[in-house]
Amino acid sequence: MATQLADATVLINNQPFAIVPNTLVFTEGQGEQTIKAASIGGGQVEQIFANDIETNFSMVKFELYATHDSIEDTKSIKSNQNNNVVQILGNTPEGTITRTFTQAALLNDPEKALGTDTTIPVEFKSNPAI
Amino acid sequence: MSEYRYILVDDLEYAASGEMQKAQFIDMQAPNAKFLEHLSPIRQEVMKALNWSTQRDEFKKTSNAETDEKVDTNSVDVDEVDAKVMMTTLDLAEGVDVFKVLLGVSTIVTSKKMAKVDGETNFTKPLYDNMSIKDIYGLTGTFLVNFILPSL
């Protein structure tokens, strides 16, 4: 029986952040690839595989509740430009998943809605996950 | 003393300036009255340990005087205690709750602005949790020797 990982710890610059459950998403930073066909005649094709290294960045996004700390901390993280480190740590009975995202930058300008059911969505781009 | 440095023995990685780096030392600030809730139980356990050590030495002197043997005093002289001796005394002393001391010190040093890694980055609970046992005991002993013992 396998257990879904739905309860990961998020650290930004060594500090744990309490995030809105079920909002954490990340990519490994392995980028996008294309396959093109090159004709070698006679109806035959050869595969041309290309790695678009422009897309070799990881993405991490999640949502935070609008508390005093999350409002102030996201402002400070944004000012840090690409000098942040985001870490994800998730435990399941089958094993542990850890990912570290170095030189992470908060690219969006987070919308900080102040209300009872509102959240602050944050999205980082970083070096490929380690 | 208002600040003291603990040199790490084992590897500890932390995030700084966008990269993961190996920590060399932790600078700890002296606790103030804000941490009384945690300091009082720590002081109590340290006093119990020192008292146990003194009584043990007195018992040895008495029992050995009866047999006229030379006694090697093992009691802790507060002025000569280092971190290792402090933690060993706590571990050996009867009736001392070492976990209470470890927990209290960890709460204080991981509070905002109470300790910095390599002089720059805040020392947080996740970093403390990643320390080796050797460093946890070393850090705790250093804290006790430099901040608690002088206050006795």
PDB file of N, CA and C in Angstrom, chain B residues 39-51 54 76-79 81 86 90 143-152:
ATOM      1  N   LEU B  39      14.340  29.426  31.691  1.00  0.00           N
ATOM      2  CA  LEU B  39      15.583  29.499  32.454  1.00  0.00           C
ATOM      3  C   LEU B  39      15.440  28.882  33.846  1.00  0.00           C
ATOM      4  N   SER B  40      14.307  29.105  34.486  1.00  0.00           N
ATOM      5  CA  SER B  40      14.149  28.613  35.872  1.00  0.00           C
ATOM      6  C   SER B  40      14.296  27.097  35.962  1.00  0.00           C
ATOM      7  N   PRO B  41      13.590  26.323  35.122  1.00  0.00           N
ATOM      8  CA  PRO B  41      13.765  24.864  35.216  1.00  0.00           C
ATOM      9  C   PRO B  41      15.194  24.429  34.873  1.00  0.00           C
ATOM     10  N   ILE B  42      15.844  25.147  33.940  1.00  0.00           N
ATOM     11  CA  ILE B  42      17.227  24.791  33.569  1.00  0.00           C
ATOM     12  C   ILE B  42      18.142  25.005  34.773  1.00  0.00           C
ATOM     13  N   ARG B  43      17.998  26.138  35.419  1.00  0.00           N
ATOM     14  CA  ARG B  43      18.827  26.430  36.614  1.00  0.00           C
ATOM     15  C   ARG B  43      18.614  25.383  37.695  1.00  0.00           C
ATOM     16  N   GLN B  44      17.354  25.005  37.873  1.00  0.00           N
ATOM     17  CA  GLN B  44      17.030  24.005  38.910  1.00  0.00           C
ATOM     18  C   GLN B  44      17.743  22.694  38.646  1.00  0.00           C
ATOM     19  N   GLU B  45      17.690  22.238  37.396  1.00  0.00           N
ATOM     20  CA  GLU B  45      18.317  20.955  37.060  1.00  0.00           C
ATOM     21  C   GLU B  45      19.838  21.049  37.204  1.00  0.00           C
ATOM     22  N   VAL B  46      20.408  22.180  36.818  1.00  0.00           N
ATOM     23  CA  VAL B  46      21.865  22.370  36.952  1.00  0.00           C
ATOM     24  C   VAL B  46      22.254  22.355  38.429  1.00  0.00           C
ATOM     25  N   MET B  47      21.458  23.023  39.254  1.00  0.00           N
ATOM     26  CA  MET B  47      21.740  23.045  40.715  1.00  0.00           C
ATOM     27  C   MET B  47      21.654  21.644  41.291  1.00  0.00           C
ATOM     28  N   LYS B  48      20.646  20.871  40.849  1.00  0.00           N
ATOM     29  CA  LYS B  48      20.495  19.488  41.341  1.00  0.00           C
ATOM     30  C   LYS B  48      21.744  18.693  40.993  1.00  0.00           C
ATOM     31  N   ALA B  49      22.241  18.876  39.766  1.00  0.00           N
ATOM     32  CA  ALA B  49      23.403  18.117  39.311  1.00  0.00           C
ATOM     33  C   ALA B  49      24.646  18.498  40.111  1.00  0.00           C
ATOM     34  N   LEU B  50      24.829  19.793  40.336  1.00  0.00           N
ATOM     35  CA  LEU B  50      26.003  20.243  41.094  1.00  0.00           C
ATOM     36  C   LEU B  50      25.904  19.781  42.546  1.00  0.00           C
ATOM     37  N   ASN B  51      24.722  19.815  43.076  1.00  0.00           N
ATOM     38  CA  ASN B  51      24.500  19.370  44.456  1.00  0.00           C
ATOM     39  C   ASN B  51      24.777  17.871  44.590  1.00  0.00           C
ATOM     40  N   THR B  54      28.490  17.304  44.583  1.00  0.00           N
ATOM     41  CA  THR B  54      29.120  17.692  45.850  1.00  0.00           C
ATOM     42  C   THR B  54      28.836  16.653  46.927  1.00  0.00           C
ATOM     43  N   VAL B  76      32.363  18.665  41.111  1.00  0.00           N
ATOM     44  CA  VAL B  76      32.531  19.684  40.084  1.00  0.00           C
ATOM     45  C   VAL B  76      32.863  21.018  40.729  1.00  0.00           C
ATOM     46  N   ASP B  77      34.005  21.562  40.388  1.00  0.00           N
ATOM     47  CA  ASP B  77      34.352  22.919  40.818  1.00  0.00           C
ATOM     48  C   ASP B  77      33.760  23.856  39.778  1.00  0.00           C
ATOM     49  N   VAL B  78      32.806  24.692  40.216  1.00  0.00           N
ATOM     50  CA  VAL B  78      32.057  25.524  39.272  1.00  0.00           C
ATOM     51  C   VAL B  78      32.972  26.367  38.400  1.00  0.00           C
ATOM     52  N   ASP B  79      34.091  26.816  38.970  1.00  0.00           N
ATOM     53  CA  ASP B  79      34.981  27.688  38.190  1.00  0.00           C
ATOM     54  C   ASP B  79      35.751  26.951  37.118  1.00  0.00           C
ATOM     55  N   VAL B  81      34.513  24.207  35.339  1.00  0.00           N
ATOM     56  CA  VAL B  81      33.646  23.337  34.544  1.00  0.00           C
ATOM     57  C   VAL B  81      33.681  23.751  33.089  1.00  0.00           C
ATOM     58  N   MET B  86      30.120  19.581  32.252  1.00  0.00           N
ATOM     59  CA  MET B  86      28.768  19.988  32.639  1.00  0.00           C
ATOM     60  C   MET B  86      27.744  18.958  32.179  1.00  0.00           C
ATOM     61  N   LEU B  90      25.400  16.301  34.372  1.00  0.00           N
ATOM     62  CA  LEU B  90      23.938  16.258  34.239  1.00  0.00           C
ATOM     63  C   LEU B  90      23.467  14.843  33.926  1.00  0.00           C
ATOM     64  N   PHE B 143      26.252  26.617  26.463  1.00  0.00           N
ATOM     65  CA  PHE B 143      25.236  27.563  26.946  1.00  0.00           C
ATOM     66  C   PHE B 143      25.192  27.567  28.463  1.00  0.00           C
ATOM     67  N   LEU B 144      25.177  26.368  29.050  1.00  0.00           N
ATOM     68  CA  LEU B 144      25.057  26.271  30.508  1.00  0.00           C
ATOM     69  C   LEU B 144      26.289  26.858  31.202  1.00  0.00           C
ATOM     70  N   VAL B 145      27.461  26.522  30.670  1.00  0.00           N
ATOM     71  CA  VAL B 145      28.705  26.956  31.311  1.00  0.00           C
ATOM     72  C   VAL B 145      28.861  28.475  31.248  1.00  0.00           C
ATOM     73  N   ASN B 146      28.449  29.070  30.132  1.00  0.00           N
ATOM     74  CA  ASN B 146      28.711  30.496  29.937  1.00  0.00           C
ATOM     75  C   ASN B 146      27.574  31.425  30.370  1.00  0.00           C
ATOM     76  N   PHE B 147      26.362  30.880  30.450  1.00  0.00           N
ATOM     77  CA  PHE B 147      25.246  31.754  30.799  1.00  0.00           C
ATOM     78  C   PHE B 147      24.562  31.364  32.106  1.00  0.00           C
ATOM     79  N   ILE B 148      24.503  30.067  32.403  1.00  0.00           N
ATOM     80  CA  ILE B 148      23.783  29.638  33.606  1.00  0.00           C
ATOM     81  C   ILE B 148      24.702  29.608  34.819  1.00  0.00           C
ATOM     82  N   LEU B 149      25.857  28.963  34.687  1.00  0.00           N
ATOM     83  CA  LEU B 149      26.753  28.856  35.847  1.00  0.00           C
ATOM     84  C   LEU B 149      27.163  30.215  36.408  1.00  0.00           C
ATOM     85  N   PRO B 150      27.497  31.201  35.563  1.00  0.00           N
ATOM     86  CA  PRO B 150      27.869  32.506  36.142  1.00  0.00           C
ATOM     87  C   PRO B 150      26.739  33.186  36.905  1.00  0.00           C
ATOM     88  N   SER B 151      25.493  32.720  36.672  1.00  0.00           N
ATOM     89  CA  SER B 151      24.367  33.381  37.341  1.00  0.00           C
ATOM     90  C   SER B 151      24.052  32.726  38.692  1.00  0.00           C
ATOM     91  N   LEU B 152      24.761  31.623  39.009  1.00  0.00           N
ATOM     92  CA  LEU B 152      24.464  30.920  40.265  1.00  0.00           C
ATOM     93  C   LEU B 152      25.069  31.640  41.471  1.00  0.00           C
TER      94      LEU B 152
END
